[in-house]
Coordinates of C-alpha atoms and ligand atoms in Angstrom, one line a residue:
X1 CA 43.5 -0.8 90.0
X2 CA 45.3 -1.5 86.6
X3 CA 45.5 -1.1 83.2
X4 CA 43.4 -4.1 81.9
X5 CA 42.8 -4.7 78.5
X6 CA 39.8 -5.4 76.2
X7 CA 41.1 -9.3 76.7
X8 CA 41.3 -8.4 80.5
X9 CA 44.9 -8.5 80.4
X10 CA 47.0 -6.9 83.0
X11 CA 50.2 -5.0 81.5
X12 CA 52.6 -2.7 82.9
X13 CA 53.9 -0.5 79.6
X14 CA 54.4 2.7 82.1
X15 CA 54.0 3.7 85.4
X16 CA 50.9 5.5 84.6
X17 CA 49.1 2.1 83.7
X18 CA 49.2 1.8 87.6
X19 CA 47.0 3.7 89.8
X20 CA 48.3 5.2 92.8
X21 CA 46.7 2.4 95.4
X22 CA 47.9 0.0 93.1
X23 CA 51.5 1.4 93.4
X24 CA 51.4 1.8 96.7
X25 CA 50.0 -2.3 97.1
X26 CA 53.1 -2.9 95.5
X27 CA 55.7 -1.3 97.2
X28 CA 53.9 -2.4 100.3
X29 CA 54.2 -6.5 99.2
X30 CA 57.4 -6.0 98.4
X31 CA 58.8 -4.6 101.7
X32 CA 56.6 -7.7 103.2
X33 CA 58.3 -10.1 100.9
X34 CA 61.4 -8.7 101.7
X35 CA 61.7 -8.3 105.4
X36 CA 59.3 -11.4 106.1
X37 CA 62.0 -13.1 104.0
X38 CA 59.5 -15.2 102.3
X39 CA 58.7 -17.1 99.0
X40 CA 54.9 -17.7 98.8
X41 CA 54.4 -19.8 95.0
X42 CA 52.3 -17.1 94.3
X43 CA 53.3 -17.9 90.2
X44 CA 53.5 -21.8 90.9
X45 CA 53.4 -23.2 87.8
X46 CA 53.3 -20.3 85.8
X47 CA 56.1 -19.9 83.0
X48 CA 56.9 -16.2 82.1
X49 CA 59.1 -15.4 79.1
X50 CA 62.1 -13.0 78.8
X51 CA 62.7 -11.6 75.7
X52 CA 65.5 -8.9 75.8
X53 CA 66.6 -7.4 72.3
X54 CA 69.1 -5.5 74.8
X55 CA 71.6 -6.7 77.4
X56 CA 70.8 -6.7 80.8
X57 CA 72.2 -7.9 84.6
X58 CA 70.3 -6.4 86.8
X59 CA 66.8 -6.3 85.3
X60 CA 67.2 -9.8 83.7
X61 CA 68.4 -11.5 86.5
X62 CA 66.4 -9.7 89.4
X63 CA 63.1 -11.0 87.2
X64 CA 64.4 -14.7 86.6
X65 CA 64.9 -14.8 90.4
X66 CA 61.8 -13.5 91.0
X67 CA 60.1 -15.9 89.3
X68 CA 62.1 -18.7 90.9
X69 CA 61.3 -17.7 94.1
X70 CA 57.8 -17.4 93.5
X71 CA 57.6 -21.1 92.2
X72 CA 57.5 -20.5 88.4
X73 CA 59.5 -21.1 85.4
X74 CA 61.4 -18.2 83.8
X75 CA 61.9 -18.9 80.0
X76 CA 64.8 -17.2 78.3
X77 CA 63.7 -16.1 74.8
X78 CA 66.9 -15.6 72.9
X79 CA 65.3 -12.9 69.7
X80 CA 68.6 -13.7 67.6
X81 CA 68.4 -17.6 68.1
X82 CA 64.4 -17.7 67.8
X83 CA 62.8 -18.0 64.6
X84 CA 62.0 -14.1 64.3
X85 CA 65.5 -14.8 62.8
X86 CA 63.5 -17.0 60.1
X87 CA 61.2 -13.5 59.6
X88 CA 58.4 -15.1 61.5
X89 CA 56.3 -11.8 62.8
X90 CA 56.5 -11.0 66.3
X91 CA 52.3 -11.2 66.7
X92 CA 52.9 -14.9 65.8
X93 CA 55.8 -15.3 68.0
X94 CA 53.3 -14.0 70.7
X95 CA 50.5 -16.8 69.2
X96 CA 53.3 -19.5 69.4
X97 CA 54.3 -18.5 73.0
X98 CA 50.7 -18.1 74.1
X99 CA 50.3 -22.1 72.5
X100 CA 53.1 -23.3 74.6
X101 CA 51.5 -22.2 77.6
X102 CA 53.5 -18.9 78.6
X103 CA 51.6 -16.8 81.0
X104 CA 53.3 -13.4 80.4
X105 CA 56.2 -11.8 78.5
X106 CA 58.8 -9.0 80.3
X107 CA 60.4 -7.2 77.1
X108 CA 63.3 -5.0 76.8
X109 CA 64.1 -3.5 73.5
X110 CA 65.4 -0.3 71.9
X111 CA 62.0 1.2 70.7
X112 CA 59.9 3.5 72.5
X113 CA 56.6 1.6 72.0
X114 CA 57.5 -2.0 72.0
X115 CA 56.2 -2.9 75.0
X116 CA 52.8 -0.9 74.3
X117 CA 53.0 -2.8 71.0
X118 CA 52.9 -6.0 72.4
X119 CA 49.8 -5.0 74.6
X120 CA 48.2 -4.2 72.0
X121 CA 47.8 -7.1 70.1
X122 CA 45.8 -8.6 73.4
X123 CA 47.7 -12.2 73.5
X124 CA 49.9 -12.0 76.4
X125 CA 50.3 -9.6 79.4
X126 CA 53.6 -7.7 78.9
X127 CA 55.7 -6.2 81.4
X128 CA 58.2 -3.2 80.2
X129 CA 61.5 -4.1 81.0
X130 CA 62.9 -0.9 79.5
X131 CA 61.6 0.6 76.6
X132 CA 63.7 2.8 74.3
X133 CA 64.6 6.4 76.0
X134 CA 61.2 6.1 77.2
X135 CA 60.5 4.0 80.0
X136 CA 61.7 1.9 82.2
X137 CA 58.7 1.6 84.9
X138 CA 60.3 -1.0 87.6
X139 CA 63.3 1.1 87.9
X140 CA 61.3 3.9 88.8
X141 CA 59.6 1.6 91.6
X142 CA 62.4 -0.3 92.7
X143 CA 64.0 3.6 93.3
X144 CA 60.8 4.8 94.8
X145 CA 61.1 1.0 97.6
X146 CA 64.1 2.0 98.0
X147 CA 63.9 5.8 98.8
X148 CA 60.1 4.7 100.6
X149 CA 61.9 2.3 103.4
X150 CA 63.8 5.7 104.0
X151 CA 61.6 8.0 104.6
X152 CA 57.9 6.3 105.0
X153 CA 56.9 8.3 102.1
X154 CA 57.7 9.7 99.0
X155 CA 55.0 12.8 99.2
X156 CA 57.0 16.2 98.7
X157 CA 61.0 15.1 98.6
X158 CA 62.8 16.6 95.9
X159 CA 65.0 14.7 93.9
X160 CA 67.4 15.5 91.6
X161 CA 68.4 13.0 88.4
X162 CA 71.6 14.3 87.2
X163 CA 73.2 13.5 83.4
X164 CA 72.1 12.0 80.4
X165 CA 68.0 13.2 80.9
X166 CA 67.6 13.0 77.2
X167 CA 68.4 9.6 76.3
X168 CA 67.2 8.6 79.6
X169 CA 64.0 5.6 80.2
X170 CA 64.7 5.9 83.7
X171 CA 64.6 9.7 84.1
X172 CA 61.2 9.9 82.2
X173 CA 60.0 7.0 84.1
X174 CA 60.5 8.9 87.5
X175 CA 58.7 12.4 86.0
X176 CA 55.9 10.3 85.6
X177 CA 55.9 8.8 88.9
X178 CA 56.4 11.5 90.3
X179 CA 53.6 12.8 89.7
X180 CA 51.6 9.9 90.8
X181 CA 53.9 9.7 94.3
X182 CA 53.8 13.3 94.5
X183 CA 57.3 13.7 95.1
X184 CA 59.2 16.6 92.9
X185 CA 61.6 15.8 90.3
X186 CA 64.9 18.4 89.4
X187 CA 67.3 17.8 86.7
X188 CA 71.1 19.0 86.0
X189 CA 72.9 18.1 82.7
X190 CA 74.2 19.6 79.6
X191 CA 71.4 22.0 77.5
X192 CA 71.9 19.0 74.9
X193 CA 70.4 16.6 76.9
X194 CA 67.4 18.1 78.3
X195 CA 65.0 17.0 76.9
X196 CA 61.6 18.8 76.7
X197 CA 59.9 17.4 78.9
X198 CA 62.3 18.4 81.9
X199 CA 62.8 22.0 80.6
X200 CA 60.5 23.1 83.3
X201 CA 62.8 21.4 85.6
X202 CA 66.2 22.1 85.3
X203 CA 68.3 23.4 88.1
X204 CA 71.3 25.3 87.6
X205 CA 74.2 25.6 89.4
X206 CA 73.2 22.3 91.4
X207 CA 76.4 21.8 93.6
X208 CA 75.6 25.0 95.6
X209 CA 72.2 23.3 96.7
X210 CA 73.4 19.8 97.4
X211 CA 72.0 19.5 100.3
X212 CA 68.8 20.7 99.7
X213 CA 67.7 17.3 97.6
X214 CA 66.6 14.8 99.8
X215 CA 67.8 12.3 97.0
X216 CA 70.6 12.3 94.1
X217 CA 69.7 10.0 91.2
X218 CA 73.1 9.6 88.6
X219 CA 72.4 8.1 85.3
X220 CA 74.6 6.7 83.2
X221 CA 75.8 8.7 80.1
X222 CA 74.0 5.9 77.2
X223 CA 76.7 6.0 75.0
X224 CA 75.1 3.5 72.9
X225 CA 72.7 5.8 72.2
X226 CA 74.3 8.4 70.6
X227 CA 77.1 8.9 67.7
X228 CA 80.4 9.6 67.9
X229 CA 80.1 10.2 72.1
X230 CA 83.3 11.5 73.8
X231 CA 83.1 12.5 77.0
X232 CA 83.7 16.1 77.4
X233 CA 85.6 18.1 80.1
X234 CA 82.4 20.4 80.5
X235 CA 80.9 17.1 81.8
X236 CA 83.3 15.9 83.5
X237 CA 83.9 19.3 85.3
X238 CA 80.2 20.6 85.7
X239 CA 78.0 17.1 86.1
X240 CA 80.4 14.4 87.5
X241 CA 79.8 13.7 90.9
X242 CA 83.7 14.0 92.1
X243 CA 84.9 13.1 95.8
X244 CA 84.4 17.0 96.3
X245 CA 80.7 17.2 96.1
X246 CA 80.9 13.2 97.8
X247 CA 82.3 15.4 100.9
X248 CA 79.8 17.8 101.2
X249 CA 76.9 15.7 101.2
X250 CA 74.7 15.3 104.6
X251 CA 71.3 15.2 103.5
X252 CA 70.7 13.2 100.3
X253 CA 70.5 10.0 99.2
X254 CA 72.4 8.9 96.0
X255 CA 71.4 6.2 93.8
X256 CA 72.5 5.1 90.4
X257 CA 70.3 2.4 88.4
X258 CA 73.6 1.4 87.0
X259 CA 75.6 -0.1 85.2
X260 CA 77.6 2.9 86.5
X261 CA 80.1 4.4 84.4
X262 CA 83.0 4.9 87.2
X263 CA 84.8 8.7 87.1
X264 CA 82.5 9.8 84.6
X265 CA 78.8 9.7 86.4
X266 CA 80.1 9.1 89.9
X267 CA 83.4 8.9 91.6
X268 CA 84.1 5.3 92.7
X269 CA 84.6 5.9 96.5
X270 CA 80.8 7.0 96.4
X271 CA 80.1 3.1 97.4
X272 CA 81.3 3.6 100.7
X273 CA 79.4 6.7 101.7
X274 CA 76.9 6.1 104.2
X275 CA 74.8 7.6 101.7
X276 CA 74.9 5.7 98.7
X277 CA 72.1 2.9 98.1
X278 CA 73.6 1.7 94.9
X279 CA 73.8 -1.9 96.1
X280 CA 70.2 -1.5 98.1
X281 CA 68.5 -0.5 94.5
X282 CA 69.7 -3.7 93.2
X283 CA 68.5 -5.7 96.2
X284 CA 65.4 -4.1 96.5
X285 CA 64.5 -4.8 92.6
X286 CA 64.5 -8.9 93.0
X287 CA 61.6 -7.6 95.7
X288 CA 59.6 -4.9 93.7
X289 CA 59.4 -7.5 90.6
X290 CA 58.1 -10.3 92.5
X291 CA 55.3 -8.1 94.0
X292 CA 54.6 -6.6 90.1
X293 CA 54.5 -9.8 88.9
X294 CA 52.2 -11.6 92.3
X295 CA 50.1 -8.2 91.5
X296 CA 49.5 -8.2 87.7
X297 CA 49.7 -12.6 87.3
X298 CA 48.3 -13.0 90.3
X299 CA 46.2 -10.5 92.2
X300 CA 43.9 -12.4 94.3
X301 CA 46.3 -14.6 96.0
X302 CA 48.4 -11.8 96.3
X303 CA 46.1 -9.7 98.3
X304 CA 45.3 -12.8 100.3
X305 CA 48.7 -13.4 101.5
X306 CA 49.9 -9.6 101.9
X307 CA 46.7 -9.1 104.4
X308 CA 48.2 -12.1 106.1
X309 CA 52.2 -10.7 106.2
X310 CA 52.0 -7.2 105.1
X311 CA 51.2 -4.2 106.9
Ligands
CP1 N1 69.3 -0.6 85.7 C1 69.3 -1.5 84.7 O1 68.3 -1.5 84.0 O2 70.4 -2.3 84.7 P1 70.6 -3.5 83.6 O3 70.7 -2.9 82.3 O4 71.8 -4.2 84.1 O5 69.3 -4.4 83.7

């Protein structure tokens, strides 16, 4: 059900190391988790590491409670006050961790493959906790829990990400989910950052259809990603979502995997539209990360107790 390596090690690099039924046991444990309201220790004892070359809140935080919760012990891995500092290699960073008992390692950091890098040196499982402008696979899940307790199913809603595509983990994360859920992914932004993989994608002239998404996914312009960003007008006027388009909308969803840029991505009042599930998406991901990391730590258990609460 996932990808397992040669060491039989269970990682989650992408969304396409999971299989569909795996993805759907997931977002199935975590709605049982959630509205069940319970902590089973399904990682008692087990200490998992963070180690975040990036800053984080919601990510970070959602995953240290999730371990809590599940009866283990989240260790914070500080990069710049560990003895990588010293120039000792990350493979034996991962030896030392290993030696100490860690179970597993969530990563974030600012290249593409770290995460698939750490996998393959077969020592610890790795979860991707954002990965460059290439993936961020639990933000696509946490989206798709969120959107799921919606509608039942993901299977043929359109969604449209509007922004920053290019320099965008979560954007890429969803194409590829998509595609695994089935639903269909648009995208609206400046020609500059589409990248190529969304090309086939793009829809122009997106405030005229509004209400034909069944979901509107904002991402946040990554500033720190590019040099010498300033905010145009031609953004502001063409891919902001302003109070105007807030009034029209009836039908979609919108979401935002923040931290939101306010006035720039999204008009501030959006919080209080009936439609908005900014706040949900955070809630939901203390959830979807305690049922990725029961799954991939602890699968058997897992199974055992969602047969027992889940549906
Ligand atoms: N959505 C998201 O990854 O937020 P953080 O950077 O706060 O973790």
């Amino acid at each position: 059900m996932t990808f397992n390596d040669a060491k039989g090690l269970s990682h989650l690099t992408r969304v396409t190391d999971l299989k569909s039924t795996a993805i759907t046991f997931i977002l199935e444990l975590a709605e049982a988790l959630k509205t069940t309201n319970s902590s089973p220790l399904l990682l008692k004892e087990k200490s998992i590491a963070l180690c975040f070359f990036e800053n984080s809140t919601r990510t970070r935080i959602s995953f240290e409670q999730a371990i809590h919760k599940l009866g283990g012990f989240p260790i914070d891995f500080k990069p710049q006050e560990s003895s990588l500092a010293k120039g000792e290699s990350f493979e034996e960073t991962l030896h030392t961790l290993k030696a100490l008992e860690i179970s597993a390692i969530i990563s974030r950091h600012s290249n593409d493959d770290f995460s698939k890098k750490i996998a393959e040196y077969h020592i610890l499982p790795v979860v991707n906790a954002g990965d460059g402008i290439v993936a961020h696979p639990t933000q696509a899940l946490l989206d798709s829990l969120t959107l799921k307790s919606k509608w039942n199913s993901l299977e043929g809603k359109q969604i449209l990400i509007l922004g920053d595509i290019l320099h965008s983990r979560v954007a890429r994360s969803h194409y590829e989910l998509s595609q695994i859920l089935n639903y269909n992914v648009k995208v609206a932004g400046p020609e500059e950052w589409i990248p190529s993989w969304a090309k086939q994608s793009i829809t122009k002239d997106w405030k005229s259809f509004i209400n034909d998404f069944d979901a509107i996914l904002c991402l946040r312009v990554q500033k720190e990603r590019m040099e010498n960003h300033t905010t145009n007008d031609d953004y502001l006027k063409n891919y902001t979502f302003r109070e105007s388009e807030l009034k029209k909308i009836k039908r979609p969803y919108l979401l935002h995997p923040g931290p939101v840029n306010w006035g720039i991505e999204l008009c501030e009042s959006a919080l209080k539209h009936p439609q908005c599930l900014i706040h949900e998406q955070v809630r939901n991901g203390l959830y979807l990360r305690m049922a990725l990391l029961s799954y991939l730590l602890n699968p058997v258990e897992s199974k055992k107790w969602k047969n027992n609460n889940g549906p």
